[in-house]
Short mmCIF file of C-alpha atoms and ligand atoms in Angstrom, two decimals:
data_model
loop_
_atom_site.label_atom_id
_atom_site.label_comp_id
_atom_site.label_asym_id
_atom_site.label_seq_id
_atom_site.Cartn_x
_atom_site.Cartn_y
_atom_site.Cartn_z
CA UNK A 1 323.68 281.09 -18.98
CA UNK A 2 322.56 281.74 -23.19
CA UNK A 3 319.36 280.06 -23.47
CA UNK A 4 318.96 279.82 -27.62
CA UNK A 5 315.52 279.32 -29.11
CA UNK A 6 315.45 277.11 -32.24
CA UNK A 7 312.88 275.20 -34.21
CA UNK A 8 312.15 275.14 -37.67
CA UNK A 9 309.29 278.74 -39.25
CA UNK A 10 306.43 279.02 -37.71
CA UNK A 11 306.53 277.12 -34.50
CA UNK A 12 305.96 279.71 -31.45
CA UNK A 13 309.78 280.37 -31.16
CA UNK A 14 309.13 283.87 -30.83
CA UNK A 15 306.05 283.76 -29.14
CA UNK A 16 307.52 281.41 -26.74
CA UNK A 17 310.53 283.72 -26.04
CA UNK A 18 307.88 286.79 -25.81
CA UNK A 19 305.87 284.47 -22.56
CA UNK A 20 309.50 283.82 -20.92
CA UNK A 21 311.15 287.24 -21.03
CA UNK A 22 308.19 289.87 -21.43
CA UNK A 23 308.87 291.22 -24.32
CA UNK A 24 307.43 292.02 -26.76
CA UNK A 25 309.69 291.02 -30.01
CA UNK A 26 307.69 291.05 -33.14
CA UNK A 27 306.11 287.33 -34.62
CA UNK A 28 306.32 288.65 -38.72
CA UNK A 29 310.32 286.88 -38.40
CA UNK A 30 311.42 286.20 -41.31
CA UNK A 31 314.76 284.02 -42.35
CA UNK A 32 317.51 287.28 -42.36
CA UNK A 33 316.65 288.83 -39.29
CA UNK A 34 318.96 289.15 -36.33
CA UNK A 35 317.81 286.72 -32.90
CA UNK A 36 315.77 288.66 -30.30
CA UNK A 37 318.79 289.20 -27.46
CA UNK A 38 316.94 289.10 -23.14
CA UNK A 39 317.86 288.33 -20.15
CA UNK A 40 315.87 287.31 -17.39
CA UNK A 41 316.01 286.51 -13.81
CA UNK A 42 315.70 282.49 -12.89
CA UNK A 43 312.80 282.81 -10.66
CA UNK A 44 313.29 281.54 -6.74
CA UNK A 45 311.23 281.46 -3.90
CA UNK A 46 314.54 280.69 -1.79
CA UNK A 47 315.63 284.33 -3.03
CA UNK A 48 312.27 285.94 -1.48
CA UNK A 49 312.82 284.09 1.51
CA UNK A 50 316.15 285.33 2.05
CA UNK A 51 315.39 289.16 1.07
CA UNK A 52 312.20 289.32 3.45
CA UNK A 53 314.17 288.31 6.15
CA UNK A 54 317.41 290.30 5.69
CA UNK A 55 315.94 292.99 3.89
CA UNK A 56 318.47 293.56 1.87
CA UNK A 57 318.98 297.32 0.32
CA UNK A 58 320.02 294.73 -2.93
CA UNK A 59 318.96 291.26 -4.23
CA UNK A 60 320.44 290.12 -7.37
CA UNK A 61 318.47 286.75 -8.65
CA UNK A 62 320.77 284.33 -10.71
CA UNK A 63 320.75 285.85 -14.78
CA UNK A 64 319.74 283.98 -17.52
CA UNK A 65 320.22 284.96 -21.60
CA UNK A 66 317.61 283.91 -24.58
CA UNK A 67 318.08 284.34 -27.65
CA UNK A 68 315.42 283.59 -30.51
CA UNK A 69 317.19 282.51 -33.78
CA UNK A 70 315.28 282.70 -37.25
CA UNK A 71 313.47 279.14 -37.75
CA UNK A 72 315.53 276.33 -39.65
CA UNK A 73 315.36 275.51 -42.73
CA UNK A 74 315.48 272.36 -43.69
CA UNK A 75 318.97 271.56 -45.96
CA UNK A 76 320.05 274.79 -45.41
CA UNK A 77 323.07 273.31 -44.42
CA UNK A 78 323.70 271.75 -47.50
CA UNK A 79 323.12 274.84 -48.98
CA UNK A 80 326.58 277.43 -49.80
CA UNK A 81 324.58 280.69 -48.68
CA UNK A 82 325.90 283.08 -46.29
CA UNK A 83 322.23 283.04 -44.44
CA UNK A 84 322.51 280.27 -44.03
CA UNK A 85 325.42 279.54 -41.97
CA UNK A 86 324.64 282.84 -40.15
CA UNK A 87 321.54 281.48 -39.05
CA UNK A 88 323.25 277.83 -37.53
CA UNK A 89 325.92 280.58 -36.34
CA UNK A 90 324.10 281.82 -34.02
CA UNK A 91 323.38 278.54 -32.69
CA UNK A 92 327.11 278.34 -32.34
CA UNK A 93 327.80 280.37 -28.77
CA UNK A 94 324.32 278.61 -26.48
CA UNK A 95 324.78 276.86 -23.63
CA UNK A 96 321.78 274.87 -24.26
CA UNK A 97 319.45 274.81 -27.31
CA UNK A 98 316.18 274.80 -26.61
CA UNK A 99 313.86 272.92 -29.79
CA UNK A 100 311.00 274.14 -30.23
CA UNK A 101 308.04 271.63 -31.60
CA UNK A 102 304.84 272.72 -33.18
CA UNK A 103 301.93 270.82 -31.19
CA UNK A 104 299.40 273.00 -31.92
CA UNK A 105 296.85 272.56 -35.33
CA UNK A 106 294.61 275.58 -35.82
CA UNK A 107 293.82 276.53 -39.05
CA UNK A 108 297.02 278.52 -39.75
CA UNK A 109 297.32 280.17 -42.99
CA UNK A 110 301.33 279.20 -43.40
CA UNK A 111 300.23 275.73 -41.71
CA UNK A 112 299.07 272.86 -43.39
CA UNK A 113 301.06 269.83 -41.78
CA UNK A 114 299.37 267.13 -39.65
CA UNK A 115 301.76 267.86 -36.12
CA UNK A 116 304.49 265.38 -36.80
CA UNK A 117 306.51 265.65 -33.84
CA UNK A 118 309.84 263.41 -34.94
CA UNK A 119 309.80 263.85 -37.96
CA UNK A 120 310.37 268.07 -37.33
CA UNK A 121 312.61 267.26 -34.97
CA UNK A 122 314.14 265.25 -37.16
CA UNK A 123 314.82 268.06 -39.84
CA UNK A 124 316.50 270.39 -37.04
CA UNK A 125 319.16 267.91 -35.92
CA UNK A 126 319.68 266.78 -39.38
CA UNK A 127 320.47 270.33 -40.22
CA UNK A 128 323.01 270.66 -36.83
CA UNK A 129 324.43 267.21 -37.45
CA UNK A 130 324.72 267.96 -41.55
CA UNK A 131 326.60 271.88 -39.91
CA UNK A 132 329.37 269.77 -37.39
CA UNK A 133 329.82 267.48 -39.87
CA UNK A 134 330.74 270.01 -42.93
CA UNK A 135 333.02 271.50 -40.37
CA UNK A 136 335.22 268.60 -39.21
CA UNK A 137 335.25 267.80 -43.19
CA UNK A 138 336.61 270.85 -44.37
CA UNK A 139 339.17 271.09 -40.61
CA UNK A 140 340.94 267.65 -40.75
CA UNK A 141 341.36 268.60 -45.11
CA UNK A 142 342.83 271.01 -44.33
CA UNK A 143 345.20 269.66 -41.69
CA UNK A 144 345.70 268.01 -44.54
CA UNK A 145 347.57 270.47 -46.18
CA UNK A 146 350.89 270.11 -43.24
CA UNK A 147 353.54 268.27 -41.87
CA UNK A 148 351.96 266.84 -38.89
CA UNK A 149 352.53 267.35 -34.70
CA UNK A 150 351.64 264.73 -32.70
CA UNK A 151 348.82 267.19 -30.79
CA UNK A 152 347.09 267.93 -34.21
CA UNK A 153 347.38 263.52 -35.15
CA UNK A 154 345.82 263.24 -32.12
CA UNK A 155 342.53 265.82 -32.93
CA UNK A 156 342.85 264.10 -36.33
CA UNK A 157 342.31 260.50 -34.26
CA UNK A 158 338.97 262.00 -32.53
CA UNK A 159 337.84 263.98 -35.65
CA UNK A 160 337.77 261.32 -37.43
CA UNK A 161 335.10 259.36 -34.98
CA UNK A 162 333.19 262.46 -34.14
CA UNK A 163 332.95 261.79 -38.34
CA UNK A 164 332.19 258.17 -37.99
CA UNK A 165 329.97 258.74 -35.84
CA UNK A 166 327.94 262.00 -37.32
CA UNK A 167 327.87 260.21 -40.25
CA UNK A 168 325.77 256.80 -38.21
CA UNK A 169 323.50 260.53 -38.59
CA UNK A 170 323.32 260.44 -35.07
CA UNK A 171 324.10 263.93 -33.12
CA UNK A 172 327.73 264.36 -31.25
CA UNK A 173 326.04 265.30 -27.95
CA UNK A 174 325.28 260.75 -27.75
CA UNK A 175 329.44 260.13 -28.88
CA UNK A 176 330.48 259.06 -24.83
CA UNK A 177 333.98 261.52 -24.82
CA UNK A 178 336.80 261.61 -21.53
CA UNK A 179 337.53 264.73 -20.34
CA UNK A 180 340.93 265.11 -22.41
CA UNK A 181 338.32 264.42 -25.52
CA UNK A 182 335.92 267.61 -24.18
CA UNK A 183 338.29 269.80 -24.07
CA UNK A 184 339.66 268.95 -27.28
CA UNK A 185 336.79 269.96 -28.73
CA UNK A 186 335.31 273.35 -27.01
CA UNK A 187 336.97 275.74 -29.81
CA UNK A 188 334.78 274.13 -31.51
CA UNK A 189 330.97 274.57 -30.32
CA UNK A 190 330.13 272.09 -32.15
CA UNK A 191 325.97 272.27 -32.79
CA UNK A 192 324.88 268.51 -33.06
CA UNK A 193 326.97 267.63 -29.20
CA UNK A 194 325.12 270.65 -27.34
CA UNK A 195 321.90 269.75 -24.55
CA UNK A 196 318.50 270.17 -25.43
CA UNK A 197 315.14 270.09 -24.34
CA UNK A 198 312.46 269.25 -26.94
CA UNK A 199 309.77 272.27 -25.93
CA UNK A 200 306.70 270.99 -26.75
CA UNK A 201 304.11 273.38 -27.90
CA UNK A 202 300.67 272.53 -27.46
CA UNK A 203 297.27 273.50 -28.33
CA UNK A 204 295.72 275.63 -25.35
CA UNK A 205 293.90 272.76 -25.89
CA UNK A 206 296.38 270.84 -23.64
CA UNK A 207 297.36 271.92 -21.24
CA UNK A 208 295.98 270.70 -18.45
CA UNK A 209 296.39 267.10 -20.24
CA UNK A 210 299.38 265.10 -20.52
CA UNK A 211 299.99 264.88 -24.11
CA UNK A 212 302.09 261.27 -23.77
CA UNK A 213 299.22 258.91 -24.96
CA UNK A 214 298.31 260.99 -28.06
CA UNK A 215 302.02 261.76 -29.35
CA UNK A 216 303.14 258.12 -27.79
CA UNK A 217 305.45 257.29 -30.03
CA UNK A 218 306.97 260.89 -30.17
CA UNK A 219 307.52 260.85 -26.28
CA UNK A 220 309.42 257.47 -27.37
CA UNK A 221 311.94 258.99 -29.67
CA UNK A 222 313.24 261.28 -26.60
CA UNK A 223 313.26 258.67 -24.44
CA UNK A 224 315.32 256.74 -26.81
CA UNK A 225 317.33 259.71 -28.32
CA UNK A 226 317.67 260.87 -23.71
CA UNK A 227 316.84 264.60 -24.65
CA UNK A 228 313.94 266.24 -21.72
CA UNK A 229 311.46 267.58 -23.02
CA UNK A 230 308.48 269.92 -21.17
CA UNK A 231 305.29 270.69 -22.60
CA UNK A 232 304.43 274.73 -22.68
CA UNK A 233 301.68 276.51 -24.57
CA UNK A 234 303.20 279.63 -25.72
CA UNK A 235 300.25 281.53 -25.91
CA UNK A 236 299.03 280.81 -22.10
CA UNK A 237 302.13 281.86 -21.00
CA UNK A 238 302.78 285.21 -23.32
CA UNK A 239 299.11 285.57 -20.88
CA UNK A 240 300.73 284.92 -17.77
CA UNK A 241 303.42 287.10 -19.44
CA UNK A 242 301.70 289.36 -18.65
CA UNK A 243 300.12 289.48 -15.30
CA UNK A 244 301.55 290.09 -12.37
CA UNK A 245 301.48 289.36 -8.15
CA UNK A 246 297.38 288.39 -7.51
CA UNK A 247 296.14 288.15 -11.23
CA UNK A 248 299.31 285.49 -12.57
CA UNK A 249 298.13 283.41 -9.57
CA UNK A 250 294.77 283.42 -10.05
CA UNK A 251 294.58 282.85 -13.66
CA UNK A 252 297.69 280.07 -12.75
CA UNK A 253 294.76 278.25 -10.51
CA UNK A 254 291.89 278.60 -12.69
CA UNK A 255 293.81 276.43 -15.95
CA UNK A 256 295.03 274.23 -13.24
CA UNK A 257 298.69 274.89 -13.48
CA UNK A 258 301.59 275.29 -10.13
CA UNK A 259 303.09 277.67 -11.89
CA UNK A 260 304.68 279.67 -15.21
CA UNK A 261 305.88 277.48 -17.36
CA UNK A 262 308.58 279.19 -18.18
CA UNK A 263 310.45 278.43 -14.18
CA UNK A 264 309.96 275.17 -15.26
CA UNK A 265 311.90 275.28 -18.04
CA UNK A 266 314.19 277.21 -16.12
CA UNK A 267 314.68 274.42 -13.77
CA UNK A 268 315.16 272.30 -16.39
CA UNK A 269 317.53 273.87 -18.10
CA UNK A 270 319.78 274.22 -14.97
CA UNK A 271 319.70 270.60 -14.38
CA UNK A 272 320.45 269.51 -18.31
CA UNK A 273 323.93 271.59 -17.84
CA UNK A 274 323.82 270.43 -14.55
CA UNK A 275 323.61 273.89 -12.79
CA UNK A 276 322.96 274.56 -8.85
CA UNK A 277 323.11 278.00 -6.76
CA UNK A 278 324.09 279.33 -3.99
CA UNK A 279 323.97 282.06 -1.70
CA UNK A 280 325.25 284.89 0.41
CA UNK A 281 323.54 286.90 2.07
CA UNK A 282 323.60 290.10 3.64
CA UNK A 283 321.73 293.40 5.24
CA UNK A 284 323.62 294.68 1.67
CA UNK A 285 322.86 292.36 -0.01
CA UNK A 286 321.46 288.57 -0.61
CA UNK A 287 322.45 287.23 -3.78
CA UNK A 288 322.08 283.56 -6.20
CA UNK A 289 325.61 282.82 -7.44
CA UNK A 290 325.62 280.12 -10.54
CA UNK A 291 327.77 276.73 -10.63
CA UNK A 292 328.25 273.43 -11.16
CA UNK A 293 327.05 270.00 -9.13
CA UNK A 294 329.81 268.48 -7.67
CA UNK A 295 331.84 272.08 -7.37
CA UNK A 296 333.41 272.68 -4.46
CA UNK A 297 334.12 275.85 -1.51
CA UNK A 298 336.90 276.54 -3.59
CA UNK A 299 336.05 277.08 -6.71
CA UNK A 300 332.39 278.29 -5.21
CA UNK A 301 334.31 281.07 -3.81
CA UNK A 302 336.25 282.03 -6.81
CA UNK A 303 332.84 282.43 -8.72
CA UNK A 304 332.32 285.27 -5.93
CA UNK A 305 336.49 286.85 -6.48
CA UNK A 306 339.70 286.28 -7.00
CA UNK A 307 341.19 287.55 -3.81
CA UNK A 308 338.41 285.16 -1.78
CA UNK A 309 339.74 282.28 -3.66
CA UNK A 310 342.96 283.10 -3.05
CA UNK A 311 343.01 283.91 0.78
CA UNK A 312 339.91 281.04 1.44
CA UNK A 313 340.44 279.49 5.40
CA UNK A 314 336.45 277.97 5.77
CA UNK A 315 333.21 278.12 4.14
CA UNK A 316 330.72 278.79 7.17
CA UNK A 317 327.75 277.00 5.40
CA UNK A 318 324.12 276.18 6.52
CA UNK A 319 321.58 274.52 4.76
CA UNK A 320 318.81 276.09 3.13
CA UNK A 321 316.45 274.10 4.49
CA UNK A 322 318.13 274.88 8.86
CA UNK A 323 317.39 278.69 7.45
CA UNK A 324 313.72 277.98 6.73
CA UNK A 325 312.91 275.98 9.93
CA UNK A 326 315.18 277.97 12.49
CA UNK A 327 313.36 281.55 10.07
CA UNK A 328 317.43 283.14 10.51
CA UNK A 329 320.55 282.10 9.61
CA UNK A 330 322.17 283.92 12.93
CA UNK A 331 318.55 281.43 14.83
CA UNK A 332 320.05 278.15 12.76
CA UNK A 333 323.67 278.95 13.85
CA UNK A 334 322.64 279.33 17.71
CA UNK A 335 320.75 276.26 17.30
CA UNK A 336 323.90 274.41 15.49
CA UNK A 337 322.38 273.80 12.53
CA UNK A 338 326.04 276.18 10.98
CA UNK A 339 329.05 273.92 9.32
CA UNK A 340 332.76 275.54 8.53
CA UNK A 341 333.53 273.39 5.56
CA UNK A 342 337.03 273.13 3.81
CA UNK A 343 337.71 273.75 0.41
CA UNK A 344 337.03 270.49 -0.83
CA UNK A 345 333.65 270.80 1.03
CA UNK A 346 330.95 270.07 -2.32
CA UNK A 347 328.62 272.43 -2.18
CA UNK A 348 324.95 271.60 -2.51
CA UNK A 349 322.64 273.17 -4.14
CA UNK A 350 321.09 276.37 -2.00
CA UNK A 351 323.59 276.01 0.55
CA UNK A 352 323.88 280.15 2.62
CA UNK A 353 327.59 280.69 2.63
CA UNK A 354 329.58 283.17 4.78
CA UNK A 355 333.46 282.94 3.83
CA UNK A 356 335.88 283.35 5.95
CA UNK A 357 338.93 284.33 4.60
CA UNK A 358 342.21 286.45 4.37
CA UNK A 359 344.26 288.54 1.66
N1 GTP O 401 296.89 278.07 -31.74
C1 GTP O 401 298.78 278.83 -31.22
N2 GTP O 401 298.96 279.81 -32.06
C2 GTP O 401 300.34 279.05 -32.55
C3 GTP O 401 300.90 279.00 -31.03
N3 GTP O 401 301.93 279.52 -30.97
C4 GTP O 401 302.18 280.55 -32.26
N4 GTP O 401 301.02 280.43 -32.80
C5 GTP O 401 301.28 281.29 -34.11
O1 GTP O 401 302.17 280.53 -34.79
C6 GTP O 401 302.33 282.35 -35.08
C7 GTP O 401 303.86 282.01 -34.60
O2 GTP O 401 304.78 281.81 -34.22
P1 GTP O 401 305.88 283.12 -33.88
O3 GTP O 401 305.80 282.59 -32.34
O4 GTP O 401 306.60 283.82 -34.85
O5 GTP O 401 307.04 281.68 -34.44
P2 GTP O 401 308.07 282.03 -34.58
O6 GTP O 401 308.82 280.10 -34.60
O7 GTP O 401 309.59 282.37 -34.41
O8 GTP O 401 307.99 281.64 -36.25
P3 GTP O 401 309.14 282.12 -37.59
O9 GTP O 401 310.17 282.62 -36.49
O10 GTP O 401 308.68 282.58 -38.11
O11 GTP O 401 310.52 281.17 -37.56
C8 GTP O 401 301.90 283.14 -34.56
O12 GTP O 401 300.85 283.39 -35.28
C9 GTP O 401 301.70 282.66 -33.72
O13 GTP O 401 299.94 282.96 -32.94
C10 GTP O 401 299.91 278.55 -30.05
O14 GTP O 401 301.06 278.34 -29.50
N5 GTP O 401 299.35 278.08 -30.48
MG1 MG O 402 310.29 284.63 -34.67
#
């Protein structure tokens, strides 16, 4: 899973990136700079617990890659500058967009404007939208130069529908598409079609408060857009990221936080993408595997190895809750809590699976 951190200039994107990935990328920024990239393991206390029991040689968490992209300049999508199109192209490969909004108004040389959440969101979303519109227009005009096949006719009709939607200043993620249409559009990787999470980078003085009442208009706007949001203080998260174990725990407690914002953000990104985890556990390795909600046991097997999928016999499943209650998978089994499931079984988040297969 790739998460792209985007936003206007100097809103705290790199600070957030550093906090999330325990990196130390320069916060100086600059619009021509290459994106900062780092992969982190997804914190999951279920994996911690499984490892405690199995004491495996290797523990493998799920991975998430964060990409910190230079600030988007309003008006860039309409300009022909290669810096602007490079910048927008850096967003293209990501699975989910983490859109950072400045909600701190500390004295800062560059930032004299008061906080304006709605206007800031629109500035960035307009860029994504205009870039998609330009791409569609150029594709349609190129198609018009050639004799059209039936497949091309279908594609053009669909692109015209998207174009009309964008011309009403609506993001593509708000357009309902059929599964066939989604497949047809996959190659384009439209920027406004990507799911977004709005990260409200709040002033540290608000960390114990829900800023909902202060910025109710902005939250109503997000609700209407159907975009999830999360409030985080990048500054505080940077401090947290420098602590370990007990120090981290103490700091969180002192600040009235249940867990680092990093965990909340990754969970939300998982949810937005419809991702869930299942586990394999043994003395060699305890491992988390990422699949989509509603994937079946046969598809889950394919994540591990094509041989396991091909030779699939049954999935031996113990739920995480049963594992926890009985203290180990073996004890849960002895208590009759293990199920033998067929290919079409829909895997549940947290299932501990042992695949039986024959090749
Ligand atoms: N008060 C306060 N300042 C912050 C916070 N987050 C970032 N800053 C400051 O804002 C400035 C910009 O931070 P960056 O993390 O570099 O922002 P950016 O969005 O990556 O900036 P560009 O990459 O240049 O677009 C720095 O001086 C930070 O110290 C915050 O939560 N509170
Ligand atoms: Mg930056």
